[in-house]
Coordinates of C-alpha atoms and ligand atoms in Angstrom, one line a residue:
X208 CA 262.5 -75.5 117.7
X209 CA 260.2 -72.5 118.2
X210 CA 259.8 -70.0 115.5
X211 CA 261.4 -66.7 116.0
X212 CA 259.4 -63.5 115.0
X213 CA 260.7 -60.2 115.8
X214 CA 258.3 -57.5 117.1
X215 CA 259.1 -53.8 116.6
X216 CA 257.1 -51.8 119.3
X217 CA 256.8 -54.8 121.3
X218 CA 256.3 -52.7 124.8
X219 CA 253.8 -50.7 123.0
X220 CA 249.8 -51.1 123.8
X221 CA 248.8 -53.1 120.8
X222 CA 252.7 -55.0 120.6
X223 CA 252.9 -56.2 124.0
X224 CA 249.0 -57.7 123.5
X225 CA 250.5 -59.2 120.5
X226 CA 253.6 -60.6 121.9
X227 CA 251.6 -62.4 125.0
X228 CA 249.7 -64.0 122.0
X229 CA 252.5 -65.0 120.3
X230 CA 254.5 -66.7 122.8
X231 CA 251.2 -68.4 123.9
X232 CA 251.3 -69.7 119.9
X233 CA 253.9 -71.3 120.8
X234 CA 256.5 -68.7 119.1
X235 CA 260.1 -67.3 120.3
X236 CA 259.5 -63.4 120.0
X237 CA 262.1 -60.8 120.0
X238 CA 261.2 -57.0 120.9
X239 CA 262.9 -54.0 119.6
X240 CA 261.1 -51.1 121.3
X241 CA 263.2 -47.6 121.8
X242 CA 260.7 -46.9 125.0
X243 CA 259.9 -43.2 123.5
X244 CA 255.8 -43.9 124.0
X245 CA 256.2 -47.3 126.3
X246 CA 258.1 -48.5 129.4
X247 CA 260.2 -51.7 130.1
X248 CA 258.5 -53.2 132.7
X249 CA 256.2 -54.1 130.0
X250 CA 258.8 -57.2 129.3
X251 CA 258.3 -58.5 133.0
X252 CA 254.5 -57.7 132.7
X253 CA 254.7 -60.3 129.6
X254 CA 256.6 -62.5 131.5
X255 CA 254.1 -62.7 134.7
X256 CA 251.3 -63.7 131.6
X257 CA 252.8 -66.0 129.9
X258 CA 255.5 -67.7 132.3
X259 CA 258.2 -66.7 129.4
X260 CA 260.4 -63.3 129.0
X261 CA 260.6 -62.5 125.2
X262 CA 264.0 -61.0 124.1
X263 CA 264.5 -57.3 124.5
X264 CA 266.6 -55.0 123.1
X265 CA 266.6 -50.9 123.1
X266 CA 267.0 -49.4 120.1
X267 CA 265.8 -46.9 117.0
X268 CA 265.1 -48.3 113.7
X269 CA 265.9 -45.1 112.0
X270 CA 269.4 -46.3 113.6
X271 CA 270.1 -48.9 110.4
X272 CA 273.6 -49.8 111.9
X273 CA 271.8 -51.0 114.6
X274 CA 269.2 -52.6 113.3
X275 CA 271.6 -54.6 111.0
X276 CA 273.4 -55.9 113.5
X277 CA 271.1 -57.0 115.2
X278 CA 269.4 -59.5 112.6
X279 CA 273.2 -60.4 111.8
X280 CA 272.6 -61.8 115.3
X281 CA 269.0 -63.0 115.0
X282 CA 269.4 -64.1 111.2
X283 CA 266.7 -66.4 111.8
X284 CA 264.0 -64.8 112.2
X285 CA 261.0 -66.1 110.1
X286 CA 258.6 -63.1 110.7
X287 CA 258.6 -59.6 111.3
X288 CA 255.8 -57.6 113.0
X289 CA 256.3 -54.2 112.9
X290 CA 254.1 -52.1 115.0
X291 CA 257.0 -49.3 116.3
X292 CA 255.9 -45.4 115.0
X293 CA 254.4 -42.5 116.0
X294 CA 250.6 -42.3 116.4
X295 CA 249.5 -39.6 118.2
X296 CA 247.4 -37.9 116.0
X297 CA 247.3 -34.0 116.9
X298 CA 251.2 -34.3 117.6
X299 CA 251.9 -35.4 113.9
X300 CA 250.0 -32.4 113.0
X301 CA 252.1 -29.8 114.9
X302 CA 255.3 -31.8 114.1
X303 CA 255.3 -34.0 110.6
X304 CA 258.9 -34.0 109.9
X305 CA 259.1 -35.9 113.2
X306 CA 256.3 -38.1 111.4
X307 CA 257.1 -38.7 108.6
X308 CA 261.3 -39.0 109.2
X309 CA 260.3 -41.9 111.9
X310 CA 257.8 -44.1 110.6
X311 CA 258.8 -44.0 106.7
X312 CA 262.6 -44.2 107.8
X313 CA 262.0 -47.0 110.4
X314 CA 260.1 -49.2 107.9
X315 CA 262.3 -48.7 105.4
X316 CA 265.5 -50.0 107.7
X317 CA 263.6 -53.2 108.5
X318 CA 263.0 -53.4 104.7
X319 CA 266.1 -53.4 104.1
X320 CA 267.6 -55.1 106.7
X321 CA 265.5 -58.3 105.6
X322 CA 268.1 -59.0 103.4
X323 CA 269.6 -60.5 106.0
X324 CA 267.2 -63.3 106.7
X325 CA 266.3 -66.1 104.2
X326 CA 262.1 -65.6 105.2
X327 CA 261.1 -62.2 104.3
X328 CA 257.3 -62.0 106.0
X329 CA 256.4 -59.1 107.4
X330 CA 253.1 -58.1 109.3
X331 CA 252.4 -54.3 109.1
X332 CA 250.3 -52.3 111.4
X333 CA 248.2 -49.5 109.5
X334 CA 245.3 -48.0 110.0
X335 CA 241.4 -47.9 108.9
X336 CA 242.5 -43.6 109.0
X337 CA 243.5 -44.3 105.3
X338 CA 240.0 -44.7 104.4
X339 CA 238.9 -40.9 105.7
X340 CA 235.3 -41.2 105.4
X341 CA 234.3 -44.3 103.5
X342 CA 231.7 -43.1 100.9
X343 CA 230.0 -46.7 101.9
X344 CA 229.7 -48.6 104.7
X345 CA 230.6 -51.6 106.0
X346 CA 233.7 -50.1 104.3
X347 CA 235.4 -53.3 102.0
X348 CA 239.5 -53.8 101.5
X349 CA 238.8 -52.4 98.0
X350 CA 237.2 -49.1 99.1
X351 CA 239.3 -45.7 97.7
X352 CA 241.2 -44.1 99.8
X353 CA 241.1 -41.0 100.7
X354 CA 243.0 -37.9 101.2
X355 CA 244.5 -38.5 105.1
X356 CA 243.3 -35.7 107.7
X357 CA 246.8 -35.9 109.6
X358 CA 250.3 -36.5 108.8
X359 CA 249.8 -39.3 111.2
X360 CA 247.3 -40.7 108.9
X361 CA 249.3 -40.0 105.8
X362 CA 252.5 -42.2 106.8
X363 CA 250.1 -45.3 107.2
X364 CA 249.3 -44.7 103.7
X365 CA 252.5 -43.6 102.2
X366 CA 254.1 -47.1 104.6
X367 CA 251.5 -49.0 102.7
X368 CA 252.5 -48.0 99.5
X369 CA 256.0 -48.3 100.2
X370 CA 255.2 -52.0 101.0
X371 CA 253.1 -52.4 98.3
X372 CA 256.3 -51.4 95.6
X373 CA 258.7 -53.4 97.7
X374 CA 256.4 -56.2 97.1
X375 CA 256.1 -55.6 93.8
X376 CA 260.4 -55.4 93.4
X377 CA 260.8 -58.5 95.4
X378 CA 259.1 -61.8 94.9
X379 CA 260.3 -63.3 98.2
X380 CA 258.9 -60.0 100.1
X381 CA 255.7 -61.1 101.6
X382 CA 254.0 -58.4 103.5
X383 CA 250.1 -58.4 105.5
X384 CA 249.0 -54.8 106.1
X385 CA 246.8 -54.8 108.7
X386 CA 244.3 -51.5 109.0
X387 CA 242.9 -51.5 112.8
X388 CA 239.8 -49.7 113.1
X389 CA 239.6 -48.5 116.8
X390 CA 241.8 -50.9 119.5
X391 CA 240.6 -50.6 123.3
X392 CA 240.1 -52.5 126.2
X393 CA 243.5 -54.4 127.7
X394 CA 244.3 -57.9 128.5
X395 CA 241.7 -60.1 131.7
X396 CA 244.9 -60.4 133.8
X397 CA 245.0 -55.9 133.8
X398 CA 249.0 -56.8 134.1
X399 CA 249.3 -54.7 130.4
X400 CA 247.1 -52.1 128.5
X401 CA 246.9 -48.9 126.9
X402 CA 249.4 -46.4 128.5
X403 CA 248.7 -43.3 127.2
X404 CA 251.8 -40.4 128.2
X405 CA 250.3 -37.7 129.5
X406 CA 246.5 -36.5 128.3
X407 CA 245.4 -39.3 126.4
X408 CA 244.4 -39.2 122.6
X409 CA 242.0 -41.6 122.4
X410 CA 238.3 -42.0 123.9
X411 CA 238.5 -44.9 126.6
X412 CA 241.3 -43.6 128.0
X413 CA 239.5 -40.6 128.4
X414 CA 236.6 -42.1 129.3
X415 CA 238.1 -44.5 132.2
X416 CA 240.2 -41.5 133.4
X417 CA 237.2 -39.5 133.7
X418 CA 235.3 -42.2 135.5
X419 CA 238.9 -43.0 137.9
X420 CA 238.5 -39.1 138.8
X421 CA 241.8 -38.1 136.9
X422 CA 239.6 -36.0 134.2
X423 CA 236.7 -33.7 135.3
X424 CA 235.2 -34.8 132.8
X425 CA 234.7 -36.4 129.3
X426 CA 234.2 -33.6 126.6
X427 CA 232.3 -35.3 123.9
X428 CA 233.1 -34.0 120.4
X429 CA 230.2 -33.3 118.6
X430 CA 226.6 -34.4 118.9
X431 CA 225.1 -33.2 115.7
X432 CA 226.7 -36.4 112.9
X433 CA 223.9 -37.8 111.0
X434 CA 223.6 -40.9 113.5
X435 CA 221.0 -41.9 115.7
X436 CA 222.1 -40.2 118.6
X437 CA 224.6 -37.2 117.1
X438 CA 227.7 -38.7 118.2
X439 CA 230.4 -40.2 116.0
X440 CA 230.7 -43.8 115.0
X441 CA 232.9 -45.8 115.4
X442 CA 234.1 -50.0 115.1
X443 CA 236.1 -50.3 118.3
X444 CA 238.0 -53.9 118.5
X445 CA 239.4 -55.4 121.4
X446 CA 242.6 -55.1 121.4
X447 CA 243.4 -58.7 122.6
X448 CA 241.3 -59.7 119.2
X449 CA 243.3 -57.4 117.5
X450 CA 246.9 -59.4 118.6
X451 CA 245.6 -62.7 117.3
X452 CA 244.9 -61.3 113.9
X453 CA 248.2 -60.5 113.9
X454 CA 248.9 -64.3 114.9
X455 CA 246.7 -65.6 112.4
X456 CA 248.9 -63.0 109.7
X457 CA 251.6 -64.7 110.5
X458 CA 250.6 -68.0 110.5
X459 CA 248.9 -66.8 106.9
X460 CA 252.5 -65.6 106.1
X461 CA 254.4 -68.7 106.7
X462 CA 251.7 -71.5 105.5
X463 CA 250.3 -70.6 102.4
X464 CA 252.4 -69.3 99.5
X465 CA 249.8 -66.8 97.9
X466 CA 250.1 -65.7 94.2
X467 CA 250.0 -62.3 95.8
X468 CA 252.6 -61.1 98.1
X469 CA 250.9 -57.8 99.4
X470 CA 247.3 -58.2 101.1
X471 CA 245.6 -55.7 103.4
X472 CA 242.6 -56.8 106.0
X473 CA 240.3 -54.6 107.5
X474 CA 240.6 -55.8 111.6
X475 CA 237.7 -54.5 113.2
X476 CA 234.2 -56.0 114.5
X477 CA 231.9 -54.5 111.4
X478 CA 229.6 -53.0 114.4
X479 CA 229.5 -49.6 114.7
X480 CA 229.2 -47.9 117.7
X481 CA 228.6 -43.6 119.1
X482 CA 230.7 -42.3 121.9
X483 CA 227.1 -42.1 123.7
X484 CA 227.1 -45.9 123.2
X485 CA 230.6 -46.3 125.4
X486 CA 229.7 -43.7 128.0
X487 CA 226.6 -45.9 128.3
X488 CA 228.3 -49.1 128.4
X489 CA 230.4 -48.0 131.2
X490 CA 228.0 -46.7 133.5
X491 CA 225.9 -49.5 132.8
X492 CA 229.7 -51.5 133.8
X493 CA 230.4 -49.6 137.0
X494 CA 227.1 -48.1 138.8
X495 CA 228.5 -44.7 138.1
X496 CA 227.9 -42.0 136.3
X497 CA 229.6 -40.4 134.1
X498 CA 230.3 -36.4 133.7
X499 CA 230.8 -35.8 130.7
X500 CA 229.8 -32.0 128.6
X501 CA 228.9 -32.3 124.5
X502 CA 231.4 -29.7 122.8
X503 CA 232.0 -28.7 119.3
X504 CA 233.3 -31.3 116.6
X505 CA 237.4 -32.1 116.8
X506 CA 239.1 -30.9 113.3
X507 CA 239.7 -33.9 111.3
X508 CA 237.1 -36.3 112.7
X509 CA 235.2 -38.4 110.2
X510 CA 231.3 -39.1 111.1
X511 CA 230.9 -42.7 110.9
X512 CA 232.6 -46.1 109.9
X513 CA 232.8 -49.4 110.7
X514 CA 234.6 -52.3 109.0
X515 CA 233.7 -55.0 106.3
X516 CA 235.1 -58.1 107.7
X517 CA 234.7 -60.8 104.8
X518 CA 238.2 -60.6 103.5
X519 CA 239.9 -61.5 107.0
X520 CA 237.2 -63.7 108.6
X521 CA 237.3 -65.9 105.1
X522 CA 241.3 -65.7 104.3
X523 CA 242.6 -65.0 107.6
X524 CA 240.5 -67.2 109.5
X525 CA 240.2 -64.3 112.2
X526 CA 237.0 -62.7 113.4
X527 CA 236.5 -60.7 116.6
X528 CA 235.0 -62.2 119.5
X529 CA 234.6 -60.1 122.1
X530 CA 231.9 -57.8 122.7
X531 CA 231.6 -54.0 123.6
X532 CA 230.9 -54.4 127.2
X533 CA 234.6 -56.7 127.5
X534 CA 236.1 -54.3 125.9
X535 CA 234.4 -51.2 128.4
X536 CA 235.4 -54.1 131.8
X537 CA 238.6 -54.4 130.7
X538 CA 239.9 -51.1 130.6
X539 CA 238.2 -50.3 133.3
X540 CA 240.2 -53.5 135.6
X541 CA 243.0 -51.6 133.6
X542 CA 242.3 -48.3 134.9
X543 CA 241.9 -49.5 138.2
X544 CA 245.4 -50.8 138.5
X545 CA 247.0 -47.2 137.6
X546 CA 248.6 -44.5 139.7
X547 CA 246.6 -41.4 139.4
Ligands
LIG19 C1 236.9 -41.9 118.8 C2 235.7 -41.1 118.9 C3 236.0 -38.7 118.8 C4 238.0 -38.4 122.6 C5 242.3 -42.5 116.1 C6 243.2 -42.6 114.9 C7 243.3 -44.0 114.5 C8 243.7 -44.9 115.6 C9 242.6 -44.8 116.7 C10 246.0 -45.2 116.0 C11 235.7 -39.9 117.9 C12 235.4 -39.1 120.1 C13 237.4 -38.9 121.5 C14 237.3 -37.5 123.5 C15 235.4 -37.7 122.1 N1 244.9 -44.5 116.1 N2 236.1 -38.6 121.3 N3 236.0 -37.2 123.2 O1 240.0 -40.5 116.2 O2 238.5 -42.6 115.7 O3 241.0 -42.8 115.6 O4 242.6 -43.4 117.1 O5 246.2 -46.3 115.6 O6 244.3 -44.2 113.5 O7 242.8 -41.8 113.9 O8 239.8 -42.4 117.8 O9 239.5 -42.6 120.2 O10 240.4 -40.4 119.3 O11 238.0 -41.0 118.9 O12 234.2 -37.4 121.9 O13 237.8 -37.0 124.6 O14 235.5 -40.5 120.2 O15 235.5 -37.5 118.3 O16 234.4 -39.7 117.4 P1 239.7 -42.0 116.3 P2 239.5 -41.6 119.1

């Protein structure tokens, strides 16, 4: 009998990599997705990969009626992955309430809804953002953190200490929070990948928009950091090795009974690389060129910062594997497959 792990934001970019992964494992996985920043057809998409349709169902967390009847109906469930919140950066600045009401109330509804269950493991999606600028780098699980430059930011941090109380309260609560550094590329088969509404946040959507024609061209933020070419650093992971940390979390979870209940890995590559670095690796990728004009720095960007890795290479048993270049082919095929 297959083990059943539910995934909130299962249609989302990083979910629905992490749902192929899962079912390839060898798990049952049920999505709860409300489709505000993802589409449906990502199901079938899953299905096409892995030759298996996870469950689907449509719904709000922050909707705790809901939400408890559905694991009244999937009370075994051995695993929750919980990915579903708002992310968009500049939007949580303009509108926090919106924020903070959906990704502190959402978590809080699957907290409490695990009452239900008799396996209480939960794998949290958070964010390397709670660092702000690491004073040292490779920055370690131990580092301080540091006053959040969005609200977006600030409900990873306030969800991670929500998690870390709950885990604290309840000795059968056992929670992995996982803190991404910067996910991109998409999955070889380019049947699911990033899906950014609208203008997109993030730089390789920009970047392979730019080079598909859809963008004039790439504004670079700022080329005047202390690094060896001006531009930001960053430690961008693919986001395929992203999804099986998540599968290694869970497997963590549910095979080894840990003294301590509340862990938090850094998933990221610990290589740092500029936005000059990506705008290079693509060209180098296509034969093209791409337009792209240096502009002023974007409020709330940090300068540099890549990830230590120890902790989830050594207790995880998860490194990255694939290199920059993957990451820049791969969103590209991705690109490539998307209506202008
Ligand atoms: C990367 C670099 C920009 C766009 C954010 C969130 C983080 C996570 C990933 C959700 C920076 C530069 C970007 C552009 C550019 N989000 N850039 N021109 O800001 O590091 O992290 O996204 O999980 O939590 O904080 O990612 O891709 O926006 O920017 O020059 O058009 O690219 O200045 O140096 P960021 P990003």
């Amino acid at each position: 009998m297959s083990k059943k792990i539910l995934v909130t934001g299962g249609t989302g970019y990083i979910g629905s990599h992490t749902v192929v992964e899962l079912i390839q494992e060898g798990f049952e996985v049920v999505i709860i997705d409300d489709l505000s920043n993802s589409q449906v057809e990502v199901v079938d998409r899953i299905a096409d990969i892995t030759g298996v349709k996870p469950g689907f169902e449509q719904f709000n967390l922050c909707d705790e009626g809901l939400l408890s009847d559905f694991f009244q109906r999937h009370n075994d469930i051995v695993g929750v992955i919980h990915f579903a919140a708002f992310k968009a950066v500049g939007e949580s600045v303009t509108k926090p309430l919106k924020y903070y009401r959906n990704n502190l109330v959402s978590l809080m509804n699957v907290l409490e809804s695990l009452d239900h269950l008799s396996l209480k493991n939960v794998v949290f999606s958070s964010s390397c953002t709670v660092y702000g600028q690491p004073d040292n780098l490779p920055v370690t699980e131990n580092a301080p953190l540091k006053p959040a430059e969005s609200p977006y930011g600030n409900t990873k941090k306030v969800c991670e200490e929500i998690l870390l109380d709950a885990c604290s309260a309840d000795i059968d609560l056992n929670v992995i929070s996982l803190r991404y550094f910067n996910p991109v590329g998409a999955h070889e088969s380019a049947l699911i990948g990033e899906l950014p509404k609208g203008k997109p946040n993030n730089l390789m959507p920009f970047i392979t928009q730019t080079g598909a024609g859809i963008l004039p061209e790439l504004s670079v933020f700022g080329d005047d950091y202390d690094t060896e070419d001006g531009t930001a650093i960053r430690d961008y992971v693919h986001v395929v090795d992203l999804a099986k940390a998540h599968i290694a979390a869970v497997k963590h979870l549910l095979n080894i009974s840990s003294d301590n209940n509340y862990q938090h890995y850094n998933i990221g590559t610990g290589n740092g690389y500029s936005v000059l670095d990506l705008i290079k690796s693509f060209e180098r990728h296509t034969g093209q060129k791409l337009p792209y004009k240096i502009v002023g720095r974007r409020a709330g960007d940090i300068e540099k910062i890549y990830a230590g890795t120890a902790l989830a290479n050594e207790r995880l048993n998860w490194s990255a594997k694939l290199e920059l270049d993957e990451m820049v082919s791969s969103a590209w095929k991705w690109q490539k497959t998307l209506k202008n």
